[in-house]
mmCIF file of C-alpha atoms and ligand atoms in Angstrom:
data_model
loop_
_atom_site.group_PDB
_atom_site.id
_atom_site.type_symbol
_atom_site.label_atom_id
_atom_site.label_comp_id
_atom_site.label_asym_id
_atom_site.label_seq_id
_atom_site.Cartn_x
_atom_site.Cartn_y
_atom_site.Cartn_z
ATOM 1 C CA UNK N 1 -15.859 29.895 -6.963
ATOM 2 C CA UNK N 2 -18.943 27.930 -5.944
ATOM 3 C CA UNK N 3 -20.959 26.312 -8.633
ATOM 4 C CA UNK N 4 -24.730 26.011 -8.607
ATOM 5 C CA UNK N 5 -25.512 22.345 -8.721
ATOM 6 C CA UNK N 6 -28.501 20.257 -9.478
ATOM 7 C CA UNK N 7 -30.276 18.735 -6.509
ATOM 8 C CA UNK N 8 -28.483 15.697 -5.196
ATOM 9 C CA UNK N 9 -30.296 12.656 -6.477
ATOM 10 C CA UNK N 10 -32.283 10.299 -4.309
ATOM 11 C CA UNK N 11 -29.862 7.497 -5.069
ATOM 12 C CA UNK N 12 -26.972 9.574 -3.851
ATOM 13 C CA UNK N 13 -28.871 10.477 -0.668
ATOM 14 C CA UNK N 14 -29.343 6.770 0.033
ATOM 15 C CA UNK N 15 -25.636 6.352 -0.199
ATOM 16 C CA UNK N 16 -24.824 8.757 2.624
ATOM 17 C CA UNK N 17 -21.917 7.305 4.514
ATOM 18 C CA UNK N 18 -20.030 9.116 7.203
ATOM 19 C CA UNK N 19 -16.385 9.523 6.405
ATOM 20 C CA UNK N 20 -14.075 7.560 8.640
ATOM 21 C CA UNK N 21 -12.179 9.199 11.439
ATOM 22 C CA UNK N 22 -9.119 9.275 9.215
ATOM 23 C CA UNK N 23 -10.804 11.811 6.989
ATOM 24 C CA UNK N 24 -10.120 15.429 7.760
ATOM 25 C CA UNK N 25 -13.305 17.410 8.134
ATOM 26 C CA UNK N 26 -13.819 20.409 5.889
ATOM 27 C CA UNK N 27 -14.184 23.843 7.373
ATOM 28 C CA UNK N 28 -16.634 24.829 4.685
ATOM 29 C CA UNK N 29 -20.357 24.289 4.904
ATOM 30 C CA UNK N 30 -22.187 21.834 2.617
ATOM 31 C CA UNK N 31 -22.759 23.076 -0.872
ATOM 32 C CA UNK N 32 -19.212 24.250 -1.291
ATOM 33 C CA UNK N 33 -20.041 27.576 0.310
ATOM 34 C CA UNK N 34 -16.577 28.183 1.734
ATOM 35 C CA UNK N 35 -16.706 31.702 0.296
ATOM 36 C CA UNK N 36 -17.685 33.142 -3.070
ATOM 37 C CA UNK N 37 -14.375 32.456 -4.760
ATOM 38 C CA UNK N 38 -13.436 29.336 -2.860
ATOM 39 C CA UNK N 39 -13.611 26.021 -4.692
ATOM 40 C CA UNK N 40 -14.508 23.150 -2.383
ATOM 41 C CA UNK N 41 -12.844 19.933 -3.508
ATOM 42 C CA UNK N 42 -13.199 16.438 -2.095
ATOM 43 C CA UNK N 43 -10.046 14.385 -2.642
ATOM 44 C CA UNK N 44 -10.412 10.592 -2.423
ATOM 45 C CA UNK N 45 -6.869 9.278 -1.991
ATOM 46 C CA UNK N 46 -6.041 5.526 -2.075
ATOM 47 C CA UNK N 47 -4.340 5.392 1.323
ATOM 48 C CA UNK N 48 -0.762 5.768 2.490
ATOM 49 C CA UNK N 49 0.810 2.585 1.184
ATOM 50 C CA UNK N 50 4.095 3.954 -0.148
ATOM 51 C CA UNK N 51 6.636 6.759 -0.248
ATOM 52 C CA UNK N 52 5.202 7.661 -3.654
ATOM 53 C CA UNK N 53 1.747 8.023 -2.118
ATOM 54 C CA UNK N 54 3.022 10.362 0.628
ATOM 55 C CA UNK N 55 4.675 12.579 -2.003
ATOM 56 C CA UNK N 56 1.486 12.570 -4.085
ATOM 57 C CA UNK N 57 -0.681 13.512 -1.082
ATOM 58 C CA UNK N 58 1.699 16.355 -0.208
ATOM 59 C CA UNK N 59 1.655 17.596 -3.799
ATOM 60 C CA UNK N 60 -2.151 17.669 -3.863
ATOM 61 C CA UNK N 61 -2.429 19.349 -0.453
ATOM 62 C CA UNK N 62 0.080 22.008 -1.459
ATOM 63 C CA UNK N 63 -1.663 22.789 -4.747
ATOM 64 C CA UNK N 64 -5.183 22.761 -3.283
ATOM 65 C CA UNK N 65 -4.318 25.217 -0.502
ATOM 66 C CA UNK N 66 -6.494 28.021 0.865
ATOM 67 C CA UNK N 67 -3.996 30.523 -0.617
ATOM 68 C CA UNK N 68 -4.695 29.024 -4.040
ATOM 69 C CA UNK N 69 -8.460 29.444 -3.529
ATOM 70 C CA UNK N 70 -9.410 25.920 -2.455
ATOM 71 C CA UNK N 71 -11.071 24.281 0.485
ATOM 72 C CA UNK N 72 -9.794 20.683 0.385
ATOM 73 C CA UNK N 73 -11.629 17.822 2.076
ATOM 74 C CA UNK N 74 -9.162 14.944 2.286
ATOM 75 C CA UNK N 75 -9.967 11.269 2.644
ATOM 76 C CA UNK N 76 -7.527 8.348 2.522
ATOM 77 C CA UNK N 77 -9.330 5.022 2.105
ATOM 78 C CA UNK N 78 -6.624 2.684 3.459
ATOM 79 C CA UNK N 79 -6.637 0.885 0.095
ATOM 80 C CA UNK N 80 -10.184 -0.404 0.621
ATOM 81 C CA UNK N 81 -12.221 0.143 -2.559
ATOM 82 C CA UNK N 82 -15.589 0.143 -0.707
ATOM 83 C CA UNK N 83 -14.332 2.833 1.687
ATOM 84 C CA UNK N 84 -13.189 4.935 -1.262
ATOM 85 C CA UNK N 85 -16.580 4.662 -2.975
ATOM 86 C CA UNK N 86 -18.228 5.682 0.323
ATOM 87 C CA UNK N 87 -15.911 8.705 0.535
ATOM 88 C CA UNK N 88 -16.876 9.827 -2.968
ATOM 89 C CA UNK N 89 -20.555 9.403 -2.081
ATOM 90 C CA UNK N 90 -20.033 11.481 1.024
ATOM 91 C CA UNK N 91 -18.419 14.240 -1.072
ATOM 92 C CA UNK N 92 -21.472 14.197 -3.355
ATOM 93 C CA UNK N 93 -23.769 14.578 -0.383
ATOM 94 C CA UNK N 94 -21.690 17.439 0.982
ATOM 95 C CA UNK N 95 -22.235 19.214 -2.352
ATOM 96 C CA UNK N 96 -18.590 19.869 -3.107
ATOM 97 C CA UNK N 97 -17.689 21.821 -6.263
ATOM 98 C CA UNK N 98 -15.482 19.039 -7.654
ATOM 99 C CA UNK N 99 -14.143 15.626 -6.709
ATOM 100 C CA UNK N 100 -10.560 14.499 -7.308
ATOM 101 C CA UNK N 101 -10.226 10.728 -7.296
ATOM 102 C CA UNK N 102 -7.099 8.529 -7.226
ATOM 103 C CA UNK N 103 -8.903 5.217 -7.769
ATOM 104 C CA UNK N 104 -7.512 2.210 -5.882
ATOM 105 C CA UNK N 105 -8.866 -0.227 -8.471
ATOM 106 C CA UNK N 106 -10.161 0.329 -12.002
ATOM 107 C CA UNK N 107 -13.525 -1.461 -11.771
ATOM 108 C CA UNK N 108 -16.652 -0.705 -9.775
ATOM 109 C CA UNK N 109 -16.928 3.043 -10.327
ATOM 110 C CA UNK N 110 -19.859 3.277 -12.748
ATOM 111 C CA UNK N 111 -22.661 3.814 -10.208
ATOM 112 C CA UNK N 112 -21.036 6.428 -7.997
ATOM 113 C CA UNK N 113 -19.580 8.347 -10.964
ATOM 114 C CA UNK N 114 -23.070 8.476 -12.420
ATOM 115 C CA UNK N 115 -24.381 9.775 -9.093
ATOM 116 C CA UNK N 116 -21.766 12.550 -9.178
ATOM 117 C CA UNK N 117 -22.704 13.395 -12.755
ATOM 118 C CA UNK N 118 -26.416 13.492 -11.890
ATOM 119 C CA UNK N 119 -25.583 15.830 -8.993
ATOM 120 C CA UNK N 120 -23.669 18.132 -11.365
ATOM 121 C CA UNK N 121 -20.344 17.513 -9.617
ATOM 122 C CA UNK N 122 -17.366 17.020 -11.961
ATOM 123 C CA UNK N 123 -14.938 14.220 -11.149
ATOM 124 C CA UNK N 124 -11.273 14.607 -12.085
ATOM 125 C CA UNK N 125 -9.115 11.468 -11.927
ATOM 126 C CA UNK N 126 -5.479 11.721 -10.883
ATOM 127 C CA UNK N 127 -2.804 9.005 -10.834
ATOM 128 C CA UNK N 128 -4.715 5.798 -11.757
ATOM 129 C CA UNK N 129 -7.572 5.277 -14.193
ATOM 130 C CA UNK N 130 -10.999 3.624 -14.093
ATOM 131 C CA UNK N 131 -12.704 1.242 -16.513
ATOM 132 C CA UNK N 132 -15.948 3.294 -16.426
ATOM 133 C CA UNK N 133 -17.108 5.249 -19.462
ATOM 134 C CA UNK N 134 -15.079 8.394 -20.210
ATOM 135 C CA UNK N 135 -18.144 10.618 -20.122
ATOM 136 C CA UNK N 136 -18.475 9.931 -16.378
ATOM 137 C CA UNK N 137 -15.383 11.989 -15.552
ATOM 138 C CA UNK N 138 -14.067 15.319 -16.800
ATOM 139 C CA UNK N 139 -10.354 14.611 -17.107
ATOM 140 C CA UNK N 140 -7.502 12.348 -16.011
ATOM 141 C CA UNK N 141 -4.066 13.581 -14.942
ATOM 142 C CA UNK N 142 -1.624 10.697 -14.625
ATOM 143 C CA UNK N 143 1.308 8.658 -15.819
ATOM 144 C CA UNK N 144 1.839 6.229 -18.682
ATOM 145 C CA UNK N 145 2.019 3.079 -16.539
ATOM 146 C CA UNK N 146 2.332 0.791 -19.552
ATOM 147 C CA UNK N 147 5.369 2.744 -20.760
ATOM 148 C CA UNK N 148 6.870 2.558 -17.249
ATOM 149 C CA UNK N 149 6.579 -1.249 -17.332
ATOM 150 C CA UNK N 150 7.931 -1.341 -20.878
ATOM 151 C CA UNK N 151 11.002 0.727 -19.928
ATOM 152 C CA UNK N 152 11.675 -1.610 -16.973
ATOM 153 C CA UNK N 153 11.240 -4.659 -19.225
ATOM 154 C CA UNK N 154 13.527 -3.249 -21.904
ATOM 155 C CA UNK N 155 16.319 -2.874 -19.333
ATOM 156 C CA UNK N 156 15.822 -6.468 -18.169
ATOM 157 C CA UNK N 157 15.677 -7.759 -21.769
ATOM 158 C CA UNK N 158 18.842 -5.853 -22.676
ATOM 159 C CA UNK N 159 20.802 -7.076 -19.652
ATOM 160 C CA UNK N 160 19.452 -10.628 -19.260
ATOM 161 C CA UNK N 161 17.435 -11.453 -22.370
ATOM 162 C CA UNK N 162 20.056 -13.513 -24.153
ATOM 163 C CA UNK N 163 21.001 -15.836 -21.269
ATOM 164 C CA UNK N 164 18.771 -18.190 -19.243
ATOM 165 C CA UNK N 165 17.480 -16.028 -16.374
ATOM 166 C CA UNK N 166 15.028 -16.691 -13.544
ATOM 167 C CA UNK N 167 12.846 -13.801 -12.453
ATOM 168 C CA UNK N 168 10.296 -13.196 -9.700
ATOM 169 C CA UNK N 169 7.756 -10.374 -9.747
ATOM 170 C CA UNK N 170 6.171 -8.343 -6.936
ATOM 171 C CA UNK N 171 2.941 -6.944 -8.345
ATOM 172 C CA UNK N 172 1.110 -3.854 -7.124
ATOM 173 C CA UNK N 173 -2.483 -3.880 -5.899
ATOM 174 C CA UNK N 174 -4.508 -6.369 -7.943
ATOM 175 C CA UNK N 175 -7.031 -4.611 -10.176
ATOM 176 C CA UNK N 176 -5.243 -1.238 -10.051
ATOM 177 C CA UNK N 177 -4.398 0.295 -13.413
ATOM 178 C CA UNK N 178 -0.850 0.892 -12.142
ATOM 179 C CA UNK N 179 -0.265 -2.849 -11.626
ATOM 180 C CA UNK N 180 -2.164 -4.075 -14.684
ATOM 181 C CA UNK N 181 -0.648 -1.633 -17.172
ATOM 182 C CA UNK N 182 2.903 -1.905 -15.829
ATOM 183 C CA UNK N 183 2.828 -5.687 -16.177
ATOM 184 C CA UNK N 184 1.381 -5.422 -19.703
ATOM 185 C CA UNK N 185 4.223 -3.129 -20.778
ATOM 186 C CA UNK N 186 6.845 -5.276 -19.055
ATOM 187 C CA UNK N 187 5.559 -8.538 -20.572
ATOM 188 C CA UNK N 188 5.662 -7.035 -24.063
ATOM 189 C CA UNK N 189 9.281 -5.929 -23.591
ATOM 190 C CA UNK N 190 10.586 -9.315 -22.361
ATOM 191 C CA UNK N 191 8.540 -11.455 -24.758
ATOM 192 C CA UNK N 192 10.697 -13.841 -26.775
ATOM 193 C CA UNK N 193 13.721 -13.597 -24.444
ATOM 194 C CA UNK N 194 15.364 -16.369 -22.388
ATOM 195 C CA UNK N 195 13.763 -15.080 -19.170
ATOM 196 C CA UNK N 196 11.625 -17.442 -17.069
ATOM 197 C CA UNK N 197 9.144 -16.079 -14.535
ATOM 198 C CA UNK N 198 9.404 -18.401 -11.508
ATOM 199 C CA UNK N 199 6.596 -16.685 -9.597
ATOM 200 C CA UNK N 200 4.571 -13.476 -9.563
ATOM 201 C CA UNK N 201 2.462 -12.323 -6.605
ATOM 202 C CA UNK N 202 0.981 -9.130 -5.236
ATOM 203 C CA UNK N 203 2.712 -7.213 -2.454
ATOM 204 C CA UNK N 204 0.022 -4.508 -2.544
ATOM 205 C CA UNK N 205 2.565 -1.733 -3.151
ATOM 206 C CA UNK N 206 3.721 -1.919 0.513
ATOM 207 C CA UNK N 207 7.159 -2.515 1.997
ATOM 208 C CA UNK N 208 5.829 -5.008 4.568
ATOM 209 C CA UNK N 209 4.055 -7.193 2.018
ATOM 210 C CA UNK N 210 6.949 -6.927 -0.417
ATOM 211 C CA UNK N 211 9.191 -8.367 2.306
ATOM 212 C CA UNK N 212 6.801 -11.187 3.221
ATOM 213 C CA UNK N 213 6.205 -12.249 -0.384
ATOM 214 C CA UNK N 214 9.934 -12.117 -1.167
ATOM 215 C CA UNK N 215 10.642 -14.301 1.896
ATOM 216 C CA UNK N 216 8.276 -16.865 0.371
ATOM 217 C CA UNK N 217 10.015 -16.634 -3.033
ATOM 218 C CA UNK N 218 13.408 -17.123 -1.361
ATOM 219 C CA UNK N 219 12.189 -20.143 0.581
ATOM 220 C CA UNK N 220 10.867 -21.720 -2.622
ATOM 221 C CA UNK N 221 13.617 -20.804 -5.079
ATOM 222 C CA UNK N 222 16.627 -19.562 -3.044
ATOM 223 C CA UNK N 223 19.667 -18.792 -5.182
ATOM 224 C CA UNK N 224 17.859 -19.815 -8.386
ATOM 225 C CA UNK N 225 16.460 -16.250 -8.503
ATOM 226 C CA UNK N 226 18.520 -13.906 -10.700
ATOM 227 C CA UNK N 227 16.220 -10.894 -11.094
ATOM 228 C CA UNK N 228 13.375 -9.255 -9.174
ATOM 229 C CA UNK N 229 10.945 -6.884 -10.876
ATOM 230 C CA UNK N 230 8.912 -4.949 -8.264
ATOM 231 C CA UNK N 231 6.038 -2.719 -9.385
ATOM 232 C CA UNK N 232 7.204 -0.043 -6.914
ATOM 233 C CA UNK N 233 10.207 0.988 -4.818
ATOM 234 C CA UNK N 234 8.574 0.176 -1.497
ATOM 235 C CA UNK N 235 8.018 -3.505 -2.336
ATOM 236 C CA UNK N 236 11.563 -3.625 -3.708
ATOM 237 C CA UNK N 237 12.871 -2.170 -0.431
ATOM 238 C CA UNK N 238 10.951 -4.775 1.584
ATOM 239 C CA UNK N 239 12.374 -7.484 -0.683
ATOM 240 C CA UNK N 240 15.853 -6.052 -0.201
ATOM 241 C CA UNK N 241 15.552 -6.712 3.568
ATOM 242 C CA UNK N 242 14.399 -10.281 2.889
ATOM 243 C CA UNK N 243 17.332 -10.887 0.516
ATOM 244 C CA UNK N 244 19.848 -9.598 3.086
ATOM 245 C CA UNK N 245 18.239 -11.702 5.828
ATOM 246 C CA UNK N 246 18.658 -14.750 3.570
ATOM 247 C CA UNK N 247 22.420 -14.048 3.431
ATOM 248 C CA UNK N 248 22.390 -12.805 -0.168
ATOM 249 C CA UNK N 249 23.573 -9.521 -1.647
ATOM 250 C CA UNK N 250 20.809 -7.382 -3.220
ATOM 251 C CA UNK N 251 21.916 -5.768 -6.470
ATOM 252 C CA UNK N 252 24.529 -8.477 -7.030
ATOM 253 C CA UNK N 253 23.165 -11.962 -6.215
ATOM 254 C CA UNK N 254 19.685 -10.824 -7.177
ATOM 255 C CA UNK N 255 19.377 -7.792 -9.454
ATOM 256 C CA UNK N 256 16.432 -5.529 -8.651
ATOM 257 C CA UNK N 257 14.371 -3.372 -11.012
ATOM 258 C CA UNK N 258 11.621 -1.165 -9.587
ATOM 259 C CA UNK N 259 9.318 1.752 -10.442
ATOM 260 C CA UNK N 260 8.799 5.124 -8.643
ATOM 261 C CA UNK N 261 12.220 6.719 -7.924
ATOM 262 C CA UNK N 262 11.346 7.983 -4.437
ATOM 263 C CA UNK N 263 14.202 8.979 -2.125
ATOM 264 C CA UNK N 264 14.654 5.583 -0.414
ATOM 265 C CA UNK N 265 14.565 3.746 -3.735
ATOM 266 C CA UNK N 266 17.059 6.133 -5.324
ATOM 267 C CA UNK N 267 19.324 5.775 -2.286
ATOM 268 C CA UNK N 268 19.282 1.970 -2.680
ATOM 269 C CA UNK N 269 20.067 2.441 -6.387
ATOM 270 C CA UNK N 270 22.959 4.823 -5.695
ATOM 271 C CA UNK N 271 24.280 2.332 -3.092
ATOM 272 C CA UNK N 272 24.266 -0.513 -5.616
ATOM 273 C CA UNK N 273 21.458 -2.465 -3.915
ATOM 274 C CA UNK N 274 18.941 -1.742 -6.696
ATOM 275 C CA UNK N 275 19.986 -1.942 -10.365
ATOM 276 C CA UNK N 276 17.477 0.167 -12.330
ATOM 277 C CA UNK N 277 14.498 2.395 -11.498
ATOM 278 C CA UNK N 278 11.823 3.800 -13.775
ATOM 279 C CA UNK N 279 10.366 7.005 -12.405
ATOM 280 C CA UNK N 280 6.670 7.490 -11.651
ATOM 281 C CA UNK N 281 6.251 11.198 -11.005
ATOM 282 C CA UNK N 282 3.988 11.804 -7.960
ATOM 283 C CA UNK N 283 3.941 15.600 -8.315
ATOM 284 C CA UNK N 284 0.542 15.812 -9.950
ATOM 285 C CA UNK N 285 -0.984 18.448 -7.662
ATOM 286 C CA UNK N 286 -0.312 21.611 -9.649
ATOM 287 C CA UNK N 287 -1.671 20.288 -12.944
ATOM 288 C CA UNK N 288 -4.672 18.724 -11.201
ATOM 289 C CA UNK N 289 -5.529 22.021 -9.463
ATOM 290 C CA UNK N 290 -5.240 23.876 -12.782
ATOM 291 C CA UNK N 291 -7.611 21.403 -14.461
ATOM 292 C CA UNK N 292 -10.095 21.535 -11.572
ATOM 293 C CA UNK N 293 -10.186 25.349 -11.778
ATOM 294 C CA UNK N 294 -10.871 25.207 -15.515
ATOM 295 C CA UNK N 295 -13.563 22.545 -15.180
ATOM 296 C CA UNK N 296 -15.367 24.424 -12.380
ATOM 297 C CA UNK N 297 -15.170 27.618 -14.474
ATOM 298 C CA UNK N 298 -16.896 25.754 -17.320
ATOM 299 C CA UNK N 299 -13.826 25.886 -19.576
ATOM 300 C CA UNK N 300 -12.966 22.951 -21.803
ATOM 301 C CA UNK N 301 -10.087 20.702 -20.777
ATOM 302 C CA UNK N 302 -8.320 17.739 -22.340
ATOM 303 C CA UNK N 303 -9.541 14.283 -21.417
ATOM 304 C CA UNK N 304 -6.006 13.133 -20.628
ATOM 305 C CA UNK N 305 -2.862 14.798 -19.289
ATOM 306 C CA UNK N 306 0.194 12.546 -19.111
ATOM 307 C CA UNK N 307 3.094 13.647 -16.901
ATOM 308 C CA UNK N 308 6.500 12.512 -18.172
ATOM 309 C CA UNK N 309 8.738 10.021 -16.389
ATOM 310 C CA UNK N 310 12.501 9.362 -16.566
ATOM 311 C CA UNK N 311 14.562 6.278 -15.689
ATOM 312 C CA UNK N 312 17.781 5.883 -13.711
ATOM 313 C CA UNK N 313 20.824 3.605 -13.682
ATOM 314 C CA UNK N 314 23.051 3.361 -10.576
ATOM 315 C CA UNK N 315 25.417 6.002 -11.960
ATOM 316 C CA UNK N 316 22.600 8.406 -12.805
ATOM 317 C CA UNK N 317 21.087 7.917 -9.327
ATOM 318 C CA UNK N 318 24.368 8.994 -7.711
ATOM 319 C CA UNK N 319 24.336 12.184 -9.783
ATOM 320 C CA UNK N 320 20.763 13.262 -9.076
ATOM 321 C CA UNK N 321 20.123 11.874 -5.580
ATOM 322 C CA UNK N 322 20.711 15.118 -3.678
ATOM 323 C CA UNK N 323 18.554 17.192 -5.992
ATOM 324 C CA UNK N 324 15.490 14.922 -5.947
ATOM 325 C CA UNK N 325 12.493 16.773 -4.438
ATOM 326 C CA UNK N 326 10.848 13.639 -2.941
HETATM 327 O O1 LIG I 1 -0.457 4.473 -8.727
HETATM 328 C C1 LIG I 1 0.879 4.750 -8.521
HETATM 329 C C2 LIG I 1 1.485 3.718 -7.623
HETATM 330 O O2 LIG I 1 0.791 3.690 -6.410
HETATM 331 C C3 LIG I 1 2.926 3.940 -7.220
HETATM 332 O O3 LIG I 1 3.851 3.374 -8.076
HETATM 333 C C4 LIG I 1 2.963 3.219 -5.925
HETATM 334 O O4 LIG I 1 4.116 3.431 -5.169
HETATM 335 C C5 LIG I 1 1.720 3.713 -5.331
HETATM 336 O O5 LIG I 1 1.321 3.153 -4.198
#
């Protein structure tokens, strides 16, 4: 269903930026005129940094299919915040019916969200959040990142809190709500324990950077490290390679706690190379599509929809591994 929109503002016109070659072009014409009942949606994805991200992209593409009444314009910004802002501006100038945004970082969204609002185009956040005022977006569908970090921290506190323990941390993308909130929850859970953080650095949610940063930690601290907390499975998997290359046994010499529960992470957990995983559910597509339909139809929606997560020990991972959908 196409929505009549206010004229795109002059400020938005100034911001016209061609989408990069990585963006898939829409088959619909500007103004969301893909057909009377078709909703044209621009989706600004972070990039393709992790297994979680691939599952999330698939979930969105599946839910926003032509069969479900959507024309999806997809852009992945390669984890560059400026490129993601440019993609959103391009969606505004194409006159889409709605924009779905998985913001790479929390800050810096005020201007372009205001441009979307002035153009009458609703923005629906999925996955991460922004620091901009709530009235600049219609709804957010995501996960409780702080609780994820807290659950990870509680496991570490329970298993290591009462003995002197050295920990290193692989943080997600600096400035992302996923990294900030997870660390806040984790810190609260391990506060007052006997755990010492030797070092904490970003690995940008990628396997390659997780490996490189862990190599540096191992060079500096070697066998002093008892525990690794990685903000996602992919960085933990990169670290796992670094630990093996250093002649140590992941899961035994260094215990590893991560977040996501994607297939490769769960396999490492079932094999005893990871010790605990907190899930971050990437299957947000269906709920997001439902909310977009309601918003475009002028129906009221909640400001926040939180999708529930679980957590897994090694034993639990063995039981559920084959039935995991991603
Ligand atoms: O925002 C969710 C996080 O982003 C996932 O934990 C991570 O794997 C992804 O890249």
